[in-house]
Short mmCIF file of C-alpha atoms in Angstrom, two decimals:
data_model
loop_
_atom_site.label_atom_id
_atom_site.label_comp_id
_atom_site.label_asym_id
_atom_site.label_seq_id
_atom_site.Cartn_x
_atom_site.Cartn_y
_atom_site.Cartn_z
CA MET A 1269 -10.65 20.29 20.68
CA THR A 1270 -10.37 16.64 21.60
CA ILE A 1271 -10.70 12.98 19.79
CA TYR A 1272 -13.41 10.61 20.72
CA ASN A 1273 -12.53 7.33 18.53
CA PHE A 1274 -10.75 5.93 15.57
CA TYR A 1275 -11.57 3.15 13.25
CA LEU A 1276 -9.68 1.67 10.31
CA PHE A 1277 -10.96 -0.59 7.92
CA ASP A 1278 -9.45 -2.38 5.28
CA ARG A 1279 -10.63 -2.67 1.74
CA GLU A 1280 -13.08 -5.45 2.06
CA GLY A 1281 -14.68 -3.43 4.69
CA GLN A 1282 -13.41 -4.85 7.27
CA LEU A 1283 -12.10 -3.64 10.53
CA LEU A 1284 -8.90 -4.32 11.82
CA HIS A 1285 -8.75 -1.60 14.77
CA TYR A 1286 -10.72 -0.02 16.70
CA ALA A 1287 -10.06 2.65 19.72
CA GLU A 1288 -11.51 5.33 21.61
CA TRP A 1289 -10.49 7.98 23.83
CA ILE A 1290 -13.02 9.44 25.09
CA ARG A 1291 -16.67 8.15 24.43
CA LYS A 1292 -19.52 8.99 26.17
CA LYS A 1293 -22.42 7.51 24.79
CA GLN A 1294 -22.44 4.22 23.01
CA SER A 1295 -23.77 2.67 20.45
CA GLY A 1296 -25.65 -0.10 22.38
CA MET A 1297 -24.24 -2.33 19.78
CA ALA A 1298 -21.99 -5.33 19.54
CA ARG A 1299 -18.99 -3.78 18.17
CA ASP A 1300 -18.59 -5.60 14.61
CA GLU A 1301 -22.45 -4.52 14.59
CA GLU A 1302 -21.73 -0.78 14.83
CA ALA A 1303 -18.57 -1.48 12.33
CA LYS A 1304 -20.69 -2.58 9.60
CA LEU A 1305 -23.00 0.25 10.41
CA MET A 1306 -20.17 2.48 10.07
CA TYR A 1307 -18.21 1.25 6.70
CA GLY A 1308 -21.76 0.68 5.15
CA MET A 1309 -22.27 4.65 5.81
CA ILE A 1310 -18.85 5.94 4.65
CA PHE A 1311 -19.57 3.50 1.55
CA SER A 1312 -22.94 5.03 0.70
CA ILE A 1313 -21.36 8.76 1.38
CA LYS A 1314 -18.30 8.00 -1.05
CA SER A 1315 -20.71 6.74 -3.91
CA PHE A 1316 -23.29 9.32 -3.01
CA VAL A 1317 -20.86 12.20 -3.23
CA THR A 1318 -18.96 11.10 -6.27
CA LYS A 1319 -22.53 10.93 -8.16
CA VAL A 1320 -23.48 13.81 -6.95
CA SER A 1321 -20.62 16.30 -6.90
CA PRO A 1322 -20.38 18.76 -9.61
CA VAL A 1323 -16.73 19.01 -10.04
CA ASP A 1324 -14.35 16.16 -10.55
CA LEU A 1325 -13.19 14.61 -6.75
CA ARG A 1326 -9.63 13.68 -7.02
CA GLU A 1327 -8.47 14.10 -2.81
CA GLY A 1328 -9.07 10.77 -0.35
CA TYR A 1329 -10.17 13.43 2.00
CA LEU A 1330 -14.09 13.66 3.30
CA THR A 1331 -15.15 14.69 6.78
CA TYR A 1332 -18.90 15.54 7.41
CA THR A 1333 -20.55 17.80 11.04
CA THR A 1334 -23.07 17.45 12.63
CA ASN A 1335 -23.33 20.21 15.56
CA LYS A 1336 -21.40 17.99 18.08
CA TYR A 1337 -18.98 16.22 16.38
CA ARG A 1338 -17.06 16.03 12.92
CA LEU A 1339 -15.88 12.82 10.82
CA ASN A 1340 -12.76 12.81 8.92
CA LEU A 1341 -12.17 9.63 6.55
CA TYR A 1342 -8.80 9.46 5.14
CA GLU A 1343 -8.30 6.85 2.10
CA THR A 1344 -4.77 5.72 1.11
CA PRO A 1345 -5.04 5.09 -2.45
CA SER A 1346 -4.62 0.86 -1.58
CA ARG A 1347 -8.81 1.60 0.02
CA TYR A 1348 -7.77 1.30 3.39
CA LYS A 1349 -9.90 3.98 5.28
CA PHE A 1350 -8.49 5.44 8.63
CA ILE A 1351 -11.78 7.53 10.40
CA LEU A 1352 -11.32 9.67 13.26
CA ASN A 1353 -14.42 11.63 15.09
CA THR A 1354 -13.48 14.58 16.69
CA ASP A 1355 -15.44 17.53 18.22
CA ILE A 1356 -16.24 19.96 15.60
CA HIS A 1357 -13.03 22.55 16.12
CA ALA A 1358 -10.62 20.08 15.86
CA GLN A 1359 -7.31 21.83 13.67
CA GLY A 1360 -4.95 19.27 11.63
CA ILE A 1361 -6.95 15.86 11.41
CA LYS A 1362 -6.14 15.42 7.90
CA GLU A 1363 -2.03 15.79 8.42
CA LEU A 1364 -2.71 13.67 11.71
CA LEU A 1365 -4.96 10.95 9.63
CA HIS A 1366 -1.66 10.53 7.43
CA GLN A 1367 0.73 10.13 10.07
CA ILE A 1368 -0.99 7.72 11.50
CA TYR A 1369 -0.90 5.93 8.31
CA THR A 1370 2.70 6.30 7.30
CA GLN A 1371 4.22 6.44 10.70
CA VAL A 1372 2.01 3.46 12.27
CA PHE A 1373 0.16 1.82 10.12
CA VAL A 1374 3.05 0.86 7.53
CA GLU A 1375 5.61 1.19 10.27
CA TYR A 1376 4.13 -1.32 12.26
CA VAL A 1377 1.91 -3.62 10.49
CA VAL A 1378 2.79 -3.50 6.60
CA CYS A 1379 6.48 -3.78 7.67
CA ASN A 1380 5.84 -6.77 10.07
CA PRO A 1381 5.77 -9.86 8.32
CA LEU A 1382 3.93 -11.48 11.02
CA CYS A 1383 1.20 -8.88 10.94
CA PRO A 1384 -1.69 -10.14 8.36
CA LEU A 1385 -2.99 -7.38 6.20
CA THR A 1386 -6.83 -9.04 5.91
CA LYS A 1387 -7.37 -9.83 9.68
CA PRO A 1388 -7.64 -7.49 12.60
CA ILE A 1389 -4.57 -6.04 14.17
CA GLU A 1390 -3.38 -7.46 17.14
CA SER A 1391 0.11 -6.08 17.28
CA GLU A 1392 0.43 -4.22 20.35
CA LEU A 1393 2.84 -2.50 19.26
CA PHE A 1394 0.79 -0.47 17.31
CA ALA A 1395 -1.93 0.14 19.40
CA ALA A 1396 1.18 1.76 21.41
CA LYS A 1397 2.14 3.50 18.46
CA LEU A 1398 -1.48 5.11 17.81
CA GLU A 1399 -2.38 5.89 21.11
CA GLU A 1400 1.45 7.90 21.44
CA VAL A 1401 0.69 10.16 18.03
CA VAL A 1402 -2.83 10.59 18.79
CA LYS A 1403 -2.23 12.12 22.71
CA GLN A 1404 0.90 14.17 21.28
CA SER A 1405 -1.42 15.24 18.79
CA PRO A 1406 -2.50 19.20 19.35
CA ALA A 1407 -5.74 18.58 18.59
CA TYR A 1408 -6.40 16.08 21.44
CA ALA A 1409 -4.01 17.78 24.00
CA SER A 1410 -6.64 20.83 24.79
CA ARG A 1411 -9.94 19.21 26.27
CA PRO A 1412 -13.44 20.12 26.32
CA ALA A 1413 -14.60 22.00 29.08
CA MET B 227 10.38 8.70 16.77
CA SER B 228 13.81 9.20 15.63
CA ARG B 229 13.27 6.00 13.37
CA GLN B 230 11.00 7.81 11.60
CA SER B 231 11.59 11.23 10.77
CA MET B 232 15.02 9.79 10.08
CA ARG B 233 13.15 7.49 6.94
CA ALA B 234 10.78 10.54 6.22
CA ASN B 235 13.77 12.80 5.03
CA ASP B 236 16.44 9.90 3.98
CA PRO B 237 14.73 6.33 3.25
CA LYS B 238 17.39 3.95 5.12
CA LYS B 239 20.18 2.53 2.99
CA VAL B 240 21.54 -0.27 2.70
CA SER B 241 24.65 -1.79 0.29
CA GLY B 242 23.36 -2.54 -2.63
CA GLU B 243 25.95 -5.57 -2.65
CA LEU B 244 24.64 -6.88 0.25
CA PHE B 245 20.74 -6.84 -1.14
CA THR B 246 22.74 -8.46 -4.34
CA LEU B 247 24.10 -11.50 -3.15
CA THR B 248 21.10 -12.11 -0.33
CA TYR B 249 19.08 -12.00 -3.65
CA GLY B 250 21.55 -14.09 -5.90
CA SER B 251 21.60 -16.47 -2.70
CA LEU B 252 17.83 -17.14 -2.93
CA ILE B 253 17.95 -17.87 -6.30
CA ALA B 254 20.82 -20.67 -5.65
CA GLN B 255 18.51 -22.04 -3.16
CA LEU B 256 15.15 -22.34 -4.85
CA LEU B 257 17.24 -24.19 -7.76
CA LYS B 258 18.16 -26.29 -5.38
CA ASP B 259 15.29 -26.89 -4.01
CA TYR B 260 13.34 -27.08 -7.49
CA GLU B 261 15.16 -29.00 -10.31
CA ASN B 262 12.67 -27.20 -12.77
CA VAL B 263 13.55 -23.61 -13.48
CA ASP B 264 9.51 -22.91 -14.72
CA ASP B 265 8.84 -23.54 -10.88
CA VAL B 266 11.91 -21.51 -10.02
CA ASN B 267 10.31 -18.59 -11.96
CA ARG B 268 6.66 -19.50 -10.81
CA GLN B 269 8.17 -19.06 -6.89
CA LEU B 270 10.21 -16.27 -7.51
CA GLU B 271 6.71 -14.43 -9.27
CA ARG B 272 4.65 -14.88 -6.23
CA MET B 273 7.77 -14.13 -3.71
CA GLY B 274 7.72 -10.75 -5.74
CA TYR B 275 3.83 -10.45 -5.40
CA ASN B 276 3.91 -10.78 -1.84
CA ILE B 277 6.39 -8.30 -1.39
CA GLY B 278 4.56 -5.66 -4.39
CA MET B 279 1.22 -6.14 -1.87
CA ARG B 280 3.29 -5.26 1.36
CA LEU B 281 6.24 -2.81 -0.68
CA ILE B 282 3.31 -0.52 -1.86
CA GLU B 283 1.79 0.67 1.18
CA ASP B 284 5.34 1.81 1.60
CA PHE B 285 5.83 3.84 -1.24
CA LEU B 286 2.15 5.10 -1.06
CA ALA B 287 3.38 6.54 2.37
CA ARG B 288 6.82 7.72 1.59
CA ALA B 289 6.19 9.19 -2.06
CA ASN B 290 2.73 10.50 -1.21
CA PRO B 291 1.76 10.49 -4.92
CA GLY B 292 -1.77 9.89 -5.45
CA ARG B 293 -4.03 7.62 -7.35
CA CYS B 294 -3.35 6.90 -10.78
CA TYR B 295 -6.15 8.23 -12.91
CA ASP B 296 -4.80 6.62 -16.47
CA LEU B 297 -1.57 4.79 -17.15
CA ARG B 298 0.52 6.76 -18.65
CA ASP B 299 0.83 7.86 -14.56
CA THR B 300 1.45 4.58 -13.34
CA ALA B 301 3.90 4.21 -15.80
CA ASP B 302 5.73 7.38 -14.66
CA LYS B 303 5.12 6.13 -10.61
CA ILE B 304 6.44 2.94 -11.61
CA GLN B 305 9.76 4.43 -12.60
CA GLN B 306 9.66 6.95 -9.63
CA ALA B 307 9.66 3.98 -7.23
CA PHE B 308 12.56 1.78 -8.59
CA LYS B 309 14.35 4.97 -8.13
CA LEU B 310 13.14 4.57 -4.66
CA TYR B 311 13.73 0.89 -4.29
CA LEU B 312 16.89 0.26 -6.28
CA GLY B 313 18.00 3.29 -6.83
CA VAL B 314 17.80 3.26 -10.87
CA SER B 315 15.88 4.90 -13.45
CA PRO B 316 14.47 3.08 -16.01
CA SER B 317 12.96 4.86 -18.52
CA ILE B 318 9.08 3.61 -20.25
CA GLY B 319 8.80 3.17 -24.17
CA SER B 320 7.28 1.17 -26.76
CA TRP B 321 3.61 2.16 -25.95
CA SER B 322 1.10 0.07 -27.79
CA PRO B 323 -1.14 1.80 -29.63
CA GLY B 324 -4.25 1.15 -27.46
CA GLY B 325 -2.31 2.91 -24.79
CA ASP B 326 -2.81 -0.15 -22.44
CA GLU B 327 1.00 -1.38 -22.28
CA PHE B 328 4.47 -0.68 -22.14
CA SER B 329 7.92 -1.40 -20.77
CA VAL B 330 9.77 -0.82 -18.50
CA VAL B 331 13.74 -0.29 -19.70
CA LEU B 332 16.57 -0.95 -17.58
CA GLU B 333 20.58 -0.04 -18.61
CA THR B 334 21.50 -1.74 -15.66
CA ASN B 335 19.70 -4.75 -13.71
CA PRO B 336 21.23 -4.11 -9.84
CA MET B 337 20.05 -7.42 -8.79
CA ALA B 338 22.05 -9.40 -11.56
CA GLU B 339 25.37 -7.60 -10.74
CA PHE B 340 28.25 -10.58 -10.37
CA VAL B 341 25.79 -12.96 -12.20
CA GLU B 342 26.60 -15.46 -14.81
CA LEU B 343 23.72 -18.13 -15.78
CA PRO B 344 25.61 -21.60 -16.15
CA ASP B 345 24.25 -23.48 -19.25
CA HIS B 346 21.43 -25.75 -17.39
CA CYS B 347 19.33 -22.66 -16.28
CA LEU B 348 19.37 -20.40 -19.58
CA GLY B 349 15.21 -21.12 -18.68
CA LEU B 350 15.63 -19.27 -15.99
CA ARG B 351 13.96 -15.22 -15.56
CA TYR B 352 16.77 -14.33 -13.06
CA SER B 353 14.91 -11.18 -11.81
CA ASN B 354 10.98 -12.45 -12.24
CA ILE B 355 10.76 -11.29 -8.52
CA LEU B 356 10.59 -7.75 -10.31
CA ALA B 357 7.66 -9.07 -12.50
CA GLY B 358 5.69 -9.85 -9.58
CA VAL B 359 6.74 -7.28 -7.06
CA ILE B 360 5.23 -5.14 -10.28
CA ARG B 361 1.87 -7.36 -10.45
CA GLY B 362 0.77 -7.20 -6.76
CA ALA B 363 1.96 -3.83 -6.18
CA CYS B 364 -1.01 -2.87 -9.15
CA GLU B 365 -3.08 -4.85 -8.08
CA MET B 366 -3.64 -3.42 -3.99
CA VAL B 367 -4.30 -0.23 -5.99
CA GLN B 368 -6.74 -1.66 -8.31
CA LEU B 369 -4.83 -2.26 -11.12
CA GLU B 370 -5.29 -5.99 -12.84
CA VAL B 371 -1.56 -5.62 -14.71
CA MET B 372 0.44 -8.70 -15.82
CA ALA B 373 3.76 -8.33 -16.82
CA TRP B 374 6.58 -10.15 -17.69
CA PHE B 375 10.53 -10.27 -18.74
CA ILE B 376 11.03 -9.94 -23.18
CA ALA B 377 14.74 -9.06 -22.66
CA ASP B 378 17.48 -10.00 -20.35
CA GLN B 379 21.15 -8.39 -19.95
CA LEU B 380 22.19 -12.06 -18.57
CA LYS B 381 21.17 -13.56 -21.79
CA GLY B 382 22.90 -11.52 -23.84
CA ASP B 383 20.26 -8.60 -24.62
CA ASN B 384 21.35 -4.80 -24.49
CA VAL B 385 18.79 -3.53 -22.07
CA THR B 386 16.85 -5.71 -19.34
CA GLU B 387 13.34 -4.53 -20.19
CA ILE B 388 9.86 -5.62 -18.21
CA ARG B 389 6.56 -5.78 -20.34
CA VAL B 390 3.52 -4.47 -18.23
CA LYS B 391 0.41 -4.90 -19.63
CA PHE B 392 -3.11 -3.25 -18.38
CA VAL B 393 -5.73 -6.09 -18.12
CA LYS B 394 -8.38 -4.74 -16.13
CA ARG B 395 -9.52 -2.40 -13.01
CA LEU B 396 -10.93 -3.71 -10.07
CA GLU B 397 -13.68 -2.72 -8.47
CA ASP B 398 -14.51 -1.11 -4.52
CA ALA B 399 -15.69 -4.48 -2.95
CA ILE B 400 -19.11 -3.82 -1.55
CA PRO B 401 -19.76 -4.14 1.75
CA ALA B 402 -21.19 -7.58 3.36
CA GLY B 403 -24.80 -7.36 3.47
CA GLU B 404 -27.26 -7.77 6.56
CA ASP B 405 -28.02 -11.29 6.00
#
């Protein structure tokens, strides 16, 4: 099991933070272009899923899986989107994303009045804590062979 | 980590008096800076709005209440938030027939202990910051509401009453298109 990379978007679709741990293949485009594509895809998947769903959808958690990786999206009621790419066997990612929201984002960005909420996060403390929380998670610990 | 685990179970408590007195000195300073009480009311509402925008995240993270699907849900959560942040349980009532308006009624207002309004600022809505907080917090979860005071113990009413009116649901932003 492993964790590849992380995106955080605000309600307007702006990329607030990007972090990566293992990424063997780069997309070959600028980070902001990639972020736009990512957000656009998430946006489309969300509206598609809501329209096509045969039952009422209420949860703010969504994942899709390819045969190589899994994308995990956690969306707060205030529309912040936390995206984590992991391998397909990773467990407990929903809890990890919730933990990133409550213990890293809220503590070190929202409770920091010097961090604007609509600009990319510059706080080094935030980046350091994110790193810490992800590296402590069991999903990160066991590397693939 | 100790800090977070402490907060998760038991939100850090501070003395209510410290909060009340700090708020009191803010009001006193605003009254000095703006001679007109209407300007003070407006400033308080704006400050509340800015607080609400951030406070909602803390509330969502701590109480994990999920999304609101109707206004009654919202009212319950506002009640829960008052409990969490101010340590009081307001009652919710006076629903309008259309179900788009309700009142938050406080038996005691923790923000206005030790306060007497002098005659020259009867127009002052002392706790107006709360109205701003409610508006700011709701806006962040796609609800545009209006909030205002209709009764205030400081002005001789029996209870403190905040009226909240639903205006509209805000839609999800569409991603910026390719140029």
